[in-house]
Every structure is written in C-alpha cells, then in structure tokens.
mmCIF file of C-alpha atoms and ligand atoms in Angstrom:
data_model
loop_
_atom_site.group_PDB
_atom_site.id
_atom_site.type_symbol
_atom_site.label_atom_id
_atom_site.label_comp_id
_atom_site.label_asym_id
_atom_site.label_seq_id
_atom_site.Cartn_x
_atom_site.Cartn_y
_atom_site.Cartn_z
ATOM 1 C CA MET A 17 148.338 179.745 49.015
ATOM 2 C CA SER A 18 146.513 179.100 46.044
ATOM 3 C CA ARG A 19 144.155 176.213 46.218
ATOM 4 C CA LEU A 20 145.452 172.809 44.210
ATOM 5 C CA TYR A 21 142.612 170.348 43.206
ATOM 6 C CA PHE A 22 142.589 166.920 42.619
ATOM 7 C CA ASP A 23 139.421 165.610 42.620
ATOM 8 C CA TYR A 24 138.486 165.030 38.690
ATOM 9 C CA ALA A 25 136.043 162.276 39.476
ATOM 10 C CA ALA A 26 134.537 163.995 41.623
ATOM 11 C CA SER A 27 134.360 166.670 38.688
ATOM 12 C CA THR A 28 136.253 167.637 36.675
ATOM 13 C CA PRO A 29 136.610 171.293 35.918
ATOM 14 C CA LEU A 30 135.314 172.766 32.933
ATOM 15 C CA ASP A 31 137.216 173.626 29.506
ATOM 16 C CA PRO A 32 136.940 177.319 28.977
ATOM 17 C CA ARG A 33 136.542 176.116 25.469
ATOM 18 C CA VAL A 34 133.475 174.966 26.329
ATOM 19 C CA LYS A 35 132.350 177.500 28.272
ATOM 20 C CA GLU A 36 132.523 179.542 25.587
ATOM 21 C CA ALA A 37 130.417 177.638 23.709
ATOM 22 C CA MET A 38 127.701 177.367 26.197
ATOM 23 C CA ASP A 39 127.667 180.733 26.415
ATOM 24 C CA GLN A 40 126.928 181.566 23.032
ATOM 25 C CA ALA A 41 124.229 178.818 23.206
ATOM 26 C CA ALA A 42 123.053 180.117 27.068
ATOM 27 C CA MET A 43 122.234 184.027 24.908
ATOM 28 C CA THR A 44 120.208 182.273 22.041
ATOM 29 C CA ALA A 45 115.883 182.812 23.357
ATOM 30 C CA GLY A 46 113.415 180.205 22.381
ATOM 31 C CA ASN A 47 112.424 176.947 22.784
ATOM 32 C CA PRO A 48 114.209 173.867 20.698
ATOM 33 C CA SER A 49 110.934 172.764 19.940
ATOM 34 C CA SER A 50 109.325 175.947 18.442
ATOM 35 C CA LEU A 51 108.966 176.021 14.510
ATOM 36 C CA HIS A 52 110.531 179.855 14.463
ATOM 37 C CA ALA A 53 113.987 180.689 13.879
ATOM 38 C CA SER A 54 115.246 180.963 16.804
ATOM 39 C CA GLY A 55 113.672 177.486 18.283
ATOM 40 C CA ARG A 56 115.549 176.041 15.054
ATOM 41 C CA MET A 57 118.551 177.944 15.716
ATOM 42 C CA LEU A 58 118.797 176.295 18.312
ATOM 43 C CA ARG A 59 117.518 172.536 17.872
ATOM 44 C CA GLU A 60 120.252 172.459 15.374
ATOM 45 C CA LYS A 61 122.668 172.723 18.084
ATOM 46 C CA ILE A 62 120.987 170.105 19.787
ATOM 47 C CA ASP A 63 121.797 168.206 16.672
ATOM 48 C CA ARG A 64 125.345 169.073 16.746
ATOM 49 C CA ALA A 65 126.462 168.477 20.047
ATOM 50 C CA ARG A 66 124.260 164.562 19.332
ATOM 51 C CA GLN A 67 126.448 164.131 15.938
ATOM 52 C CA SER A 68 129.638 164.734 18.870
ATOM 53 C CA VAL A 69 128.415 162.996 21.868
ATOM 54 C CA ALA A 70 127.792 159.660 18.571
ATOM 55 C CA GLU A 71 130.771 160.389 16.980
ATOM 56 C CA LEU A 72 133.106 160.273 20.395
ATOM 57 C CA LEU A 73 131.237 156.721 20.993
ATOM 58 C CA ASP A 74 131.360 155.642 17.416
ATOM 59 C CA VAL A 75 127.500 155.236 17.544
ATOM 60 C CA ASP A 76 124.130 156.355 15.521
ATOM 61 C CA GLU A 77 123.248 159.639 15.756
ATOM 62 C CA THR A 78 119.638 157.935 16.915
ATOM 63 C CA GLU A 79 120.793 156.333 19.337
ATOM 64 C CA VAL A 80 122.151 159.489 21.796
ATOM 65 C CA ILE A 81 119.980 160.494 24.288
ATOM 66 C CA PHE A 82 120.429 164.064 26.327
ATOM 67 C CA THR A 83 119.583 163.259 30.142
ATOM 68 C CA SER A 84 120.117 165.965 33.377
ATOM 69 C CA GLY A 85 123.464 163.658 34.150
ATOM 70 C CA ALA A 86 124.982 160.266 34.729
ATOM 71 C CA THR A 87 122.703 159.329 37.331
ATOM 72 C CA GLU A 88 119.013 159.751 35.039
ATOM 73 C CA SER A 89 121.169 157.973 32.870
ATOM 74 C CA ASN A 90 121.620 155.117 34.715
ATOM 75 C CA VAL A 91 118.171 154.482 36.561
ATOM 76 C CA ALA A 92 116.223 155.341 33.241
ATOM 77 C CA ALA A 93 118.390 152.498 31.512
ATOM 78 C CA LEU A 94 118.137 149.823 34.835
ATOM 79 C CA ASP A 95 114.457 150.751 35.265
ATOM 80 C CA GLY A 96 113.301 150.968 31.468
ATOM 81 C CA ILE A 97 115.340 148.195 30.698
ATOM 82 C CA VAL A 98 113.028 146.422 33.768
ATOM 83 C CA ARG A 99 109.361 147.989 32.951
ATOM 84 C CA ALA A 100 110.165 146.965 28.498
ATOM 85 C CA ALA A 101 110.239 143.426 29.754
ATOM 86 C CA ARG A 102 107.445 143.086 32.597
ATOM 87 C CA ALA A 103 105.521 144.373 30.406
ATOM 88 C CA SER A 104 106.546 141.583 27.488
ATOM 89 C CA ARG A 105 106.831 138.865 30.423
ATOM 90 C CA PRO A 106 104.803 140.188 33.474
ATOM 91 C CA GLU A 107 104.297 135.972 34.248
ATOM 92 C CA LYS A 108 108.386 135.307 34.492
ATOM 93 C CA ARG A 109 110.872 136.168 37.084
ATOM 94 C CA LEU A 110 113.283 138.409 35.748
ATOM 95 C CA ARG A 111 117.490 139.045 37.551
ATOM 96 C CA ILE A 112 120.084 141.579 37.575
ATOM 97 C CA ALA A 113 123.625 141.334 37.468
ATOM 98 C CA ALA A 114 125.563 143.121 38.687
ATOM 99 C CA GLY A 115 128.920 144.515 39.601
ATOM 100 C CA ALA A 116 129.323 144.399 43.912
ATOM 101 C CA ILE A 117 131.308 148.225 43.308
ATOM 102 C CA GLU A 118 128.329 150.217 41.037
ATOM 103 C CA HIS A 119 128.118 153.574 41.572
ATOM 104 C CA SER A 120 124.915 154.815 43.945
ATOM 105 C CA SER A 121 122.747 155.838 41.568
ATOM 106 C CA VAL A 122 123.030 151.890 40.134
ATOM 107 C CA SER A 123 122.891 150.384 43.383
ATOM 108 C CA ALA A 124 119.938 152.471 45.097
ATOM 109 C CA THR A 125 118.500 151.567 41.944
ATOM 110 C CA LEU A 126 118.684 147.640 42.015
ATOM 111 C CA ALA A 127 117.917 147.900 45.526
ATOM 112 C CA GLN A 128 114.457 149.842 44.510
ATOM 113 C CA LEU A 129 113.814 147.656 42.170
ATOM 114 C CA ARG A 130 114.467 144.437 44.269
ATOM 115 C CA GLU A 131 111.685 145.730 46.796
ATOM 116 C CA TYR A 132 109.333 145.691 43.248
ATOM 117 C CA GLY A 133 110.477 141.711 43.232
ATOM 118 C CA ILE A 134 113.113 141.533 40.905
ATOM 119 C CA ALA A 135 116.260 139.493 41.941
ATOM 120 C CA ILE A 136 119.510 141.660 41.915
ATOM 121 C CA ASP A 137 122.481 138.857 41.559
ATOM 122 C CA ASN A 138 125.559 140.663 43.279
ATOM 123 C CA VAL A 139 129.080 139.809 41.434
ATOM 124 C CA PRO A 140 132.014 140.165 43.738
ATOM 125 C CA VAL A 141 135.255 142.198 42.645
ATOM 126 C CA ASP A 142 139.049 140.986 43.196
ATOM 127 C CA ALA A 143 141.331 142.795 45.578
ATOM 128 C CA ASP A 144 142.048 145.027 42.637
ATOM 129 C CA GLY A 145 138.737 146.158 42.822
ATOM 130 C CA ARG A 146 137.901 144.132 39.918
ATOM 131 C CA VAL A 147 134.611 141.633 38.448
ATOM 132 C CA SER A 148 135.918 138.710 36.396
ATOM 133 C CA PRO A 149 134.033 137.362 33.673
ATOM 134 C CA GLU A 150 133.654 134.035 34.922
ATOM 135 C CA ASP A 151 131.861 135.567 38.167
ATOM 136 C CA ILE A 152 129.815 137.279 35.623
ATOM 137 C CA ALA A 153 129.392 133.873 33.623
ATOM 138 C CA LYS A 154 129.330 131.908 36.443
ATOM 139 C CA ALA A 155 125.637 134.690 37.743
ATOM 140 C CA ILE A 156 123.801 135.351 34.779
ATOM 141 C CA THR A 157 120.191 132.476 34.549
ATOM 142 C CA PRO A 158 117.714 132.316 31.677
ATOM 143 C CA ASP A 159 115.911 135.136 33.712
ATOM 144 C CA THR A 160 118.826 137.315 33.549
ATOM 145 C CA ILE A 161 117.765 140.465 31.245
ATOM 146 C CA ILE A 162 120.893 142.422 32.495
ATOM 147 C CA VAL A 163 124.213 142.705 33.533
ATOM 148 C CA CYS A 164 125.549 145.634 34.728
ATOM 149 C CA VAL A 165 129.570 146.489 35.281
ATOM 150 C CA MET A 166 130.251 150.262 34.958
ATOM 151 C CA TRP A 167 133.675 150.620 32.455
ATOM 152 C CA ALA A 168 136.102 151.870 35.499
ATOM 153 C CA ASN A 169 135.002 152.043 39.502
ATOM 154 C CA ASN A 170 134.735 155.956 41.198
ATOM 155 C CA VAL A 171 136.336 155.198 44.303
ATOM 156 C CA LEU A 172 139.575 152.838 43.498
ATOM 157 C CA GLY A 173 139.933 153.689 39.731
ATOM 158 C CA SER A 174 139.819 149.791 38.675
ATOM 159 C CA ILE A 175 139.282 149.950 35.052
ATOM 160 C CA GLN A 176 136.831 146.913 34.057
ATOM 161 C CA PRO A 177 137.672 144.106 31.975
ATOM 162 C CA ILE A 178 135.035 145.834 29.852
ATOM 163 C CA ALA A 179 135.940 143.778 26.625
ATOM 164 C CA GLU A 180 135.667 140.242 28.263
ATOM 165 C CA ILE A 181 132.067 141.218 30.438
ATOM 166 C CA GLY A 182 130.710 141.941 26.793
ATOM 167 C CA GLY A 183 132.301 138.008 24.957
ATOM 168 C CA VAL A 184 130.320 136.537 28.166
ATOM 169 C CA VAL A 185 127.042 138.643 27.193
ATOM 170 C CA ALA A 186 127.201 137.852 23.937
ATOM 171 C CA ALA A 187 128.445 133.831 24.438
ATOM 172 C CA ALA A 188 125.088 133.706 26.325
ATOM 173 C CA ARG A 189 123.052 135.590 24.884
ATOM 174 C CA ALA A 190 123.701 133.818 21.151
ATOM 175 C CA LYS A 191 122.541 130.410 23.136
ATOM 176 C CA ARG A 192 118.966 131.688 24.086
ATOM 177 C CA GLY A 193 115.782 131.296 22.266
ATOM 178 C CA PRO A 194 113.051 132.862 20.571
ATOM 179 C CA LYS A 195 110.571 133.026 23.797
ATOM 180 C CA ASP A 196 113.562 133.861 26.106
ATOM 181 C CA PRO A 197 113.814 137.169 27.336
ATOM 182 C CA PRO A 198 116.612 139.290 25.824
ATOM 183 C CA LEU A 199 119.804 139.881 28.037
ATOM 184 C CA LEU A 200 121.356 143.375 27.814
ATOM 185 C CA PHE A 201 124.675 144.628 28.990
ATOM 186 C CA VAL A 202 124.202 147.770 31.030
ATOM 187 C CA CYS A 203 127.734 149.788 31.031
ATOM 188 C CA ASP A 204 128.541 153.225 33.632
ATOM 189 C CA ALA A 205 131.037 154.750 31.796
ATOM 190 C CA VAL A 206 131.181 157.559 33.138
ATOM 191 C CA GLN A 207 134.653 157.825 34.967
ATOM 192 C CA ALA A 208 136.323 156.666 31.900
ATOM 193 C CA MET A 209 135.411 159.360 29.271
ATOM 194 C CA SER A 210 137.972 161.016 29.324
ATOM 195 C CA THR A 211 141.391 158.916 29.644
ATOM 196 C CA GLN A 212 139.849 155.332 27.381
ATOM 197 C CA PRO A 213 138.071 154.742 24.595
ATOM 198 C CA VAL A 214 134.737 153.996 25.229
ATOM 199 C CA LEU A 215 133.074 152.501 22.397
ATOM 200 C CA PRO A 216 129.784 151.199 23.421
ATOM 201 C CA ARG A 217 129.572 148.535 19.959
ATOM 202 C CA GLN A 218 132.679 147.267 20.318
ATOM 203 C CA HIS A 219 131.677 145.168 23.507
ATOM 204 C CA GLY A 220 128.142 144.835 22.869
ATOM 205 C CA ILE A 221 127.311 147.092 24.918
ATOM 206 C CA ASP A 222 123.151 147.904 24.914
ATOM 207 C CA ALA A 223 123.340 151.035 27.113
ATOM 208 C CA LEU A 224 125.454 153.208 29.457
ATOM 209 C CA SER A 225 126.067 156.187 30.750
ATOM 210 C CA LEU A 226 128.199 159.509 30.262
ATOM 211 C CA SER A 227 128.114 162.498 32.193
ATOM 212 C CA ALA A 228 129.755 165.821 31.651
ATOM 213 C CA HIS A 229 131.181 166.961 34.244
ATOM 214 C CA LYS A 230 133.363 163.997 34.335
ATOM 215 C CA MET A 231 134.652 164.966 31.059
ATOM 216 C CA TYR A 232 135.335 168.695 31.292
ATOM 217 C CA GLY A 233 131.505 169.723 30.331
ATOM 218 C CA PRO A 234 128.876 170.845 32.546
ATOM 219 C CA LYS A 235 127.164 169.773 35.528
ATOM 220 C CA GLY A 236 123.854 168.524 34.997
ATOM 221 C CA VAL A 237 124.057 167.770 31.571
ATOM 222 C CA GLY A 238 125.028 163.723 30.073
ATOM 223 C CA ALA A 239 123.917 161.506 27.851
ATOM 224 C CA LEU A 240 122.640 157.659 27.419
ATOM 225 C CA TYR A 241 123.429 155.482 24.641
ATOM 226 C CA LEU A 242 120.568 153.190 24.308
ATOM 227 C CA LYS A 243 121.337 150.180 20.833
ATOM 228 C CA ARG A 244 118.600 150.515 18.211
ATOM 229 C CA GLY A 245 115.771 148.578 19.424
ATOM 230 C CA THR A 246 116.900 147.601 23.058
ATOM 231 C CA PRO A 247 113.209 147.297 24.299
ATOM 232 C CA PHE A 248 112.610 150.567 26.971
ATOM 233 C CA ALA A 249 110.057 152.442 28.639
ATOM 234 C CA PRO A 250 110.798 155.683 29.254
ATOM 235 C CA LEU A 251 111.253 156.977 32.699
ATOM 236 C CA ILE A 252 110.321 161.108 31.930
ATOM 237 C CA THR A 253 107.144 161.366 30.097
ATOM 238 C CA GLY A 254 105.590 164.279 28.085
ATOM 239 C CA GLY A 255 106.277 166.511 25.644
ATOM 240 C CA GLY A 256 108.278 163.748 24.115
ATOM 241 C CA GLN A 257 111.214 165.446 23.752
ATOM 242 C CA GLU A 258 114.367 162.984 22.633
ATOM 243 C CA SER A 259 112.554 161.100 20.482
ATOM 244 C CA GLY A 260 109.958 160.125 22.905
ATOM 245 C CA ARG A 261 113.005 158.582 25.786
ATOM 246 C CA ARG A 262 113.500 161.560 27.746
ATOM 247 C CA SER A 263 110.898 164.110 27.416
ATOM 248 C CA GLY A 264 111.205 167.787 28.708
ATOM 249 C CA THR A 265 112.717 171.207 27.090
ATOM 250 C CA GLU A 266 116.532 170.455 26.337
ATOM 251 C CA ASN A 267 119.119 172.430 28.727
ATOM 252 C CA VAL A 268 120.279 173.114 25.476
ATOM 253 C CA ALA A 269 123.133 175.033 27.538
ATOM 254 C CA GLY A 270 124.336 171.859 28.644
ATOM 255 C CA ILE A 271 124.208 169.811 25.702
ATOM 256 C CA VAL A 272 126.326 172.615 23.689
ATOM 257 C CA GLY A 273 128.623 172.269 26.166
ATOM 258 C CA LEU A 274 128.529 168.344 26.443
ATOM 259 C CA GLY A 275 129.277 168.583 22.832
ATOM 260 C CA ARG A 276 131.187 170.809 22.422
ATOM 261 C CA ALA A 277 133.197 168.567 25.579
ATOM 262 C CA ALA A 278 133.460 165.392 23.125
ATOM 263 C CA ASP A 279 134.701 167.289 20.302
ATOM 264 C CA LEU A 280 138.024 168.279 22.398
ATOM 265 C CA LEU A 281 138.355 164.723 24.195
ATOM 266 C CA LEU A 282 137.592 163.699 20.652
ATOM 267 C CA VAL A 283 140.904 165.271 19.441
ATOM 268 C CA GLU A 284 142.890 165.381 22.865
ATOM 269 C CA ARG A 285 141.830 162.002 25.462
ATOM 270 C CA GLU A 286 144.987 160.472 23.624
ATOM 271 C CA THR A 287 147.572 163.017 24.567
ATOM 272 C CA ASP A 288 145.959 163.296 28.332
ATOM 273 C CA ARG A 289 145.699 159.465 28.742
ATOM 274 C CA GLU A 290 149.606 159.716 28.090
ATOM 275 C CA ARG A 291 150.404 162.570 29.876
ATOM 276 C CA THR A 292 148.106 161.691 32.909
ATOM 277 C CA ALA A 293 149.557 158.191 33.232
ATOM 278 C CA ALA A 294 152.756 160.127 33.427
ATOM 279 C CA LEU A 295 151.748 161.565 36.688
ATOM 280 C CA ARG A 296 150.230 159.164 37.762
ATOM 281 C CA ALA A 297 153.737 156.852 37.622
ATOM 282 C CA GLY A 298 155.430 159.354 39.225
ATOM 283 C CA LEU A 299 153.507 160.559 41.705
ATOM 284 C CA VAL A 300 152.368 156.819 42.661
ATOM 285 C CA ARG A 301 156.331 156.355 42.866
ATOM 286 C CA GLU A 302 156.914 159.263 45.451
ATOM 287 C CA LEU A 303 153.639 157.309 47.443
ATOM 288 C CA ARG A 304 155.212 154.413 47.979
ATOM 289 C CA ALA A 305 158.304 156.108 49.047
ATOM 290 C CA ILE A 306 156.260 157.038 52.651
ATOM 291 C CA SER A 307 156.358 155.027 55.017
ATOM 292 C CA GLY A 308 152.711 154.104 56.758
ATOM 293 C CA LEU A 309 150.880 155.096 53.602
ATOM 294 C CA GLU A 310 149.556 152.084 50.935
ATOM 295 C CA VAL A 311 149.254 152.821 47.527
ATOM 296 C CA PHE A 312 145.762 150.756 45.896
ATOM 297 C CA GLY A 313 146.401 148.577 42.916
ATOM 298 C CA ASP A 314 149.566 148.411 41.234
ATOM 299 C CA ASP A 315 148.427 146.155 38.091
ATOM 300 C CA GLY A 316 148.691 148.533 35.539
ATOM 301 C CA ARG A 317 145.037 148.295 35.006
ATOM 302 C CA GLN A 318 143.845 151.596 37.428
ATOM 303 C CA LEU A 319 142.851 154.450 35.569
ATOM 304 C CA PRO A 320 145.046 157.067 34.605
ATOM 305 C CA GLY A 321 143.985 160.340 36.743
ATOM 306 C CA THR A 322 143.212 158.391 39.594
ATOM 307 C CA VAL A 323 144.774 156.930 42.404
ATOM 308 C CA PHE A 324 143.496 156.029 45.423
ATOM 309 C CA VAL A 325 145.627 155.518 49.427
ATOM 310 C CA SER A 326 145.891 154.308 52.326
ATOM 311 C CA GLY A 327 147.342 156.126 55.314
ATOM 312 C CA ARG A 328 147.697 155.395 59.167
ATOM 313 C CA GLU A 329 144.738 158.041 59.992
ATOM 314 C CA ASN A 330 141.204 157.097 58.405
ATOM 315 C CA GLY A 331 140.314 158.710 55.398
ATOM 316 C CA ASP A 332 138.363 162.103 56.386
ATOM 317 C CA VAL A 333 140.554 163.230 58.767
ATOM 318 C CA MET A 334 143.535 162.651 55.847
ATOM 319 C CA ALA A 335 140.807 164.641 52.819
ATOM 320 C CA MET A 336 140.570 167.366 55.721
ATOM 321 C CA LYS A 337 144.282 167.981 56.612
ATOM 322 C CA PHE A 338 145.082 168.013 52.604
ATOM 323 C CA ASP A 339 142.137 170.395 52.810
ATOM 324 C CA VAL A 340 143.784 172.707 55.148
ATOM 325 C CA ALA A 341 146.671 172.311 53.987
ATOM 326 C CA GLY A 342 145.704 173.717 50.209
ATOM 327 C CA MET A 343 144.744 170.330 48.464
ATOM 328 C CA ALA A 344 141.625 169.465 47.312
ATOM 329 C CA VAL A 345 141.226 165.596 47.236
ATOM 330 C CA SER A 346 138.249 163.040 48.253
ATOM 331 C CA ALA A 347 138.291 161.236 51.420
ATOM 332 C CA GLY A 348 137.160 156.704 51.225
ATOM 333 C CA SER A 349 136.569 156.470 54.326
ATOM 334 C CA ALA A 350 135.825 153.482 57.150
ATOM 335 C CA CYS A 351 134.309 154.656 59.945
ATOM 336 C CA ASP A 352 131.086 155.178 58.618
ATOM 337 C CA ALA A 353 130.923 152.669 55.954
ATOM 338 C CA GLY A 354 127.277 152.331 53.995
ATOM 339 C CA SER A 355 126.128 156.206 55.279
ATOM 340 C CA ARG A 356 129.020 157.515 52.701
ATOM 341 C CA LYS A 357 128.893 156.846 49.053
ATOM 342 C CA ASN A 358 132.970 156.678 49.230
ATOM 343 C CA SER A 359 132.717 153.429 51.533
ATOM 344 C CA SER A 360 131.061 150.495 49.445
ATOM 345 C CA ALA A 361 133.751 150.047 46.904
ATOM 346 C CA LEU A 362 136.050 149.689 50.050
ATOM 347 C CA ALA A 363 134.013 147.493 52.309
ATOM 348 C CA ALA A 364 133.008 145.066 49.109
ATOM 349 C CA LEU A 365 137.210 144.546 49.000
ATOM 350 C CA PRO A 366 137.945 140.896 50.165
ATOM 351 C CA ASP A 367 141.109 142.341 51.036
ATOM 352 C CA ARG A 368 139.700 144.074 54.409
ATOM 353 C CA LYS A 369 143.300 146.578 55.318
ATOM 354 C CA PHE A 370 141.375 149.470 52.381
ATOM 355 C CA PHE A 371 138.425 149.526 53.871
ATOM 356 C CA GLU A 372 139.670 149.080 57.490
ATOM 357 C CA LYS A 373 141.150 152.167 57.357
ATOM 358 C CA GLY A 374 139.566 154.205 54.500
ATOM 359 C CA GLY A 375 141.685 156.508 52.370
ATOM 360 C CA ILE A 376 142.032 159.206 50.246
ATOM 361 C CA ARG A 377 141.601 159.693 46.738
ATOM 362 C CA ILE A 378 143.832 161.678 44.621
ATOM 363 C CA SER A 379 142.374 162.617 40.990
ATOM 364 C CA PHE A 380 143.516 164.148 38.619
ATOM 365 C CA GLY A 381 143.985 165.163 34.582
ATOM 366 C CA ARG A 382 143.965 167.932 31.246
ATOM 367 C CA PHE A 383 145.213 170.769 33.739
ATOM 368 C CA THR A 384 147.203 169.441 36.514
ATOM 369 C CA THR A 385 150.691 170.778 36.278
ATOM 370 C CA GLU A 386 153.860 168.620 36.816
ATOM 371 C CA GLN A 387 154.858 171.058 39.838
ATOM 372 C CA GLU A 388 151.676 170.783 41.390
ATOM 373 C CA ILE A 389 151.589 166.535 41.433
ATOM 374 C CA ARG A 390 155.256 167.054 42.430
ATOM 375 C CA THR A 391 153.308 169.612 45.608
ATOM 376 C CA LEU A 392 151.626 167.204 46.254
ATOM 377 C CA ALA A 393 153.715 164.507 46.930
ATOM 378 C CA ALA A 394 156.454 167.217 48.617
ATOM 379 C CA GLN A 395 152.969 167.348 51.163
ATOM 380 C CA THR A 396 151.746 164.436 51.632
ATOM 381 C CA LYS A 397 155.481 163.271 52.784
ATOM 382 C CA LYS A 398 154.871 165.931 55.238
ATOM 383 C CA LEU A 399 151.201 165.762 55.811
ATOM 384 C CA VAL A 400 151.648 161.667 56.683
ATOM 385 C CA ARG A 401 154.150 162.058 59.236
ATOM 386 C CA GLN A 402 152.126 165.231 61.367
HETATM 387 N N1 LIG B 28 128.730 157.012 38.239
HETATM 388 C C1 LIG B 28 129.727 157.379 38.491
HETATM 389 C C2 LIG B 28 130.524 155.945 38.189
HETATM 390 C C3 LIG B 28 130.377 158.545 39.245
HETATM 391 O O1 LIG B 28 131.512 158.531 39.981
HETATM 392 C C4 LIG B 28 129.409 159.428 38.503
HETATM 393 C C5 LIG B 28 129.000 160.735 39.528
HETATM 394 N N2 LIG B 28 130.247 160.530 40.942
HETATM 395 C C6 LIG B 28 127.457 159.077 39.038
HETATM 396 C C7 LIG B 28 127.324 157.809 38.011
HETATM 397 C C8 LIG B 28 127.146 160.277 38.959
HETATM 398 O O2 LIG B 28 127.034 161.021 37.510
HETATM 399 P P1 LIG B 28 126.299 163.006 37.784
HETATM 400 O O3 LIG B 28 127.080 163.719 38.965
HETATM 401 O O4 LIG B 28 125.947 163.509 36.206
HETATM 402 O O5 LIG B 28 124.656 162.234 37.951
#
C-alpha cells in the first residue's frame, strides 16, 4: 500500500517547482559576497528571493533577514530585542507577555531569558486554544517590552486574534512616553503562512518568523521580518551578511527555494486555502460521526489544513496504528507531558479532556487529494474501533 502523508504541520512536501529553482542555484559555484561574476550572480538570486518574501509579506526588502529556519528567527527576535533593550536600560526590570501555547523555540527561549532576569508573564488560552486580547491588555505593564503571540498553533491549529492583539499593543504603545521602553509585538507565523494572508504591517507586528519547510520549501531555511528601526542586537555575528543582522555565508539554494515558495504562495495561496478548507470540512464531518472520537475546536477559526482529534487511546498508540496502516500523522500525547513538544499546548487548555487522552494531529494541504481524505476517514473508522 502506498503511504499517505498527513503531517503537513510538521513539514510540507517540497513543491517540485521549488526544487527546480533550488537545483539551479545549488549548481552555481561561488560565494555571494565575492565581487566576481559568479558571486554577483548568487547575490542577485538572494536579492530576488528577498523581493519575493517582502512582496508576500507586503513589507520592505530591507526588513527581511534570511535565517536557518523559524527556530533561529524566533530566538533571534526575542533575544535580539531583549539585549538591545537591556543595553539602553540596564537598570530597568524588563518583562515579556507571551501566549501559553507558543512553540518550544519561543517557550524555551523565554525560559532562558527568565534565568537572565527577564520576567515572563504567561497569558492563558481558552478552551479553543486561543489567547484573549483582553488578557494580553491586562498582562502589559510599563516594564513590558515584548508581547509574543503566535499567528496559529502548530498542534491545535487554533488561529489567534492577531488583529485584535495588534490593536491592544498599539493602544498600550500610544500611552508610553519618550522615557519608557518600547513595546514590540513579536509573532511566530510559521503555521499560518501556507493558507493565511500574513501581513505584519497591518497588525503592528515588529518581528515575525516564518519557515520555508511549512510553505512547500526546503528545510533549514527561514526568514525574520524585522520592522525598520526596531532595536535589535544580532544573535549571530561575524562577516556582517544580511546587513549585519545575521552573519554567515548564505544558504543560497535554500534562500532561492524560499523565494520560489513565496512566489507560488502569492499566486496560489487563496486557491490552496479554499481547497484545503473544503477537504477539512468533509473530513471533520466524517470524523465527528465516529463514536469515541472527539474533534478539537469547532468555532470556525482553525487552520484549514489542521485537525486535532482525541480518541479512546492515547495519542502515541493512535499515531502508531495510523503509521502501520500506511498513514503519517503526529501524536499529541498526554502520557509524557512536558517531555514532548506536542503536549504543552494540550496541557495549557483549561478543558482537561484533550490533555488527558492526548490525540493525533492530522494535517494536509496543497497536494492532498479528496481521495486521500476519503481513505483517511475510512481507515480512521476502522482504526478507532480496533
Ligand atoms: N514555530 C512553529 C509554530 C513551528 O511549527 C515550527 C516548526 N515545527 C517552528 C516554529 C520551528 O521552525 P523550524 O523547523 O524552521 O526551525
């Protein structure tokens, strides 16, 4: 039996059109910092990719920094903003308000910053896995320098009220005087990029992370949008690439892949979103009819390509059964909360039922067919009865 892939939230398949662009770039000798023709050719490719990402986000090219992926983008944003703020206000206590279900690249960085004396205010989520803008407003104090909330959660698929949170941050910012620290909005948009219009300027976002391998590009490359003028101390220093904000010889083939993936999204994202949402609607209808299965979130504000379901068995066992049946899904397990990335989002939910049982995340997108979804639904019916 051929294997079916329903783990797009872990990593999307590489679009063959992206691979073609990458192959060409990978075969060009040279270093993009070199002044000879080969170097200049590679530099041009990077510049073009930067234009593509900037166009996708509707930001200026100078505000796009290429990184090794969203883990680095998140760490660089949080750490870089904190170190810049500390340098200008060494005597002040600094605070960060963050959502309770952030990705581990954010939560682990926050835990480290806490050890360095930064106070972290965790903002809870509701039963739908959503942070409330009112709670964000309450968490902001005069010492808060960052509000950090992801665009959409990687386990539950819950889309956060980013526009409203942006409004809350803007209102709090407007009350600050010239001597107060700046208040910045940091957003991890990794899971939203493939289906949502992610436009950081519209929501007053100062720093935003994305990853190529969640938008049909290659693994190991991503970008950080950093609004012009944002006080920032670079995480990786050295040769001064990326205008001094991220040193190291550029991953040209990866960056070209990210650029091509961005070009494709600009044209195809709307169609992808509609098609994926239709697949989700059909799948959820089928899954809800299976007794013993519970589908997370039904308020219509989930990512179109992500469905989290809980069954009678724990998530690991369910995921293994699916794997044996030839279908790749991810486990969101209850039994070993804390040691697994997937569990922390479940642990933060006020409703314990999804946490206690755990469950599986089914995720899909551009290349998923209706037939594959039908097979998945039929197999799920069998597997949960076994
Ligand atoms: N944030 C979120 C929400 C993610 O889902 C991921 C990938 N699992 C990351 C950050 C990290 O991205 P990368 O794999 O590019 O380091």
